């Protein structure tokens, strides 16, 4: 039988001190390279061994499960590098999203589910439950169960508060979340048409595609002049379209009856895609803030 062992040069021999506890404080041993079996793929793998002077038995420098062939060791190293790159990319995207696509109004900086009260008139409690269910389904195991949500209702009924609570909770769970008004998004796109703009429209569209969740607040209320109306409607249509199959939340002051006119029939028709509508009926919460 071919001898599979060879003696190791002195630097390797001394190196063993670092991972074999027994050798830490001694130098009276010899070392050799023997042949073992890779714990991952069962192929032949190098197995360094040592023997203390005067003893008969050679011992493995690695524990049984730690022996690895070169291919598996390389693969593991590569996986580590890829994993590091992946988290690096995710961090980069998260900070980009936070800087450019995360607009929380000042009065909602602390808006969450905890401080959303349900003792008001109407269906606030039902709307809150729907919002919390949305988070649950979103974060659950199967991404294909995610859906869109459209919350409609008059001013001050808590629409932005609720969607902010959703967005914040999912963002804390490391999802890439965008939260901004439709008007702000359209302005951002328009800004790319300017000479010397730092971003391109295609760049923004790419981010819109990358978002795990897009929250578009105040659909239909984007301020615009008459001649911008068509442009806005077309852009909205493009945005809603590119988000088909990717979860998106909309809020609007318009109801199902008036939204088609505000955003265009074609865009509106696409809202029905995998969407849950909630019409929030309650008092204007802002009335609670008036000074008497
Ligand atoms: N149920 C509630 N519990 C606690 N605070 C609420 C509730 N509803 C609304 N608010 C508060 O009232 C203010 C207005 O709410 P919000 O901005 O969510 O209204 P909105 O429906 O988005 O109105 P608009 O259509 O004008 O944008 C916010 O400060 C919000 O925190
Ligand atoms: Mg709002
Ligand atoms: Zn292997």
Short mmCIF file of C-alpha atoms and ligand atoms in Angstrom, two decimals, residues 38 40-43 68-69 72, ligand 3:
data_model
loop_
_atom_site.label_atom_id
_atom_site.label_comp_id
_atom_site.label_asym_id
_atom_site.label_seq_id
_atom_site.Cartn_x
_atom_site.Cartn_y
_atom_site.Cartn_z
CA UNK A 38 -13.52 15.26 4.25
CA UNK A 40 -18.46 17.44 4.11
CA UNK A 41 -17.98 15.47 0.91
CA UNK A 42 -16.29 12.28 2.10
CA UNK A 43 -13.49 12.63 -0.41
CA UNK A 68 -11.89 19.25 5.15
CA UNK A 69 -10.69 18.71 1.61
CA UNK A 72 -14.69 22.24 0.41
ZN1 LIG B 3 -14.80 18.04 0.77
#
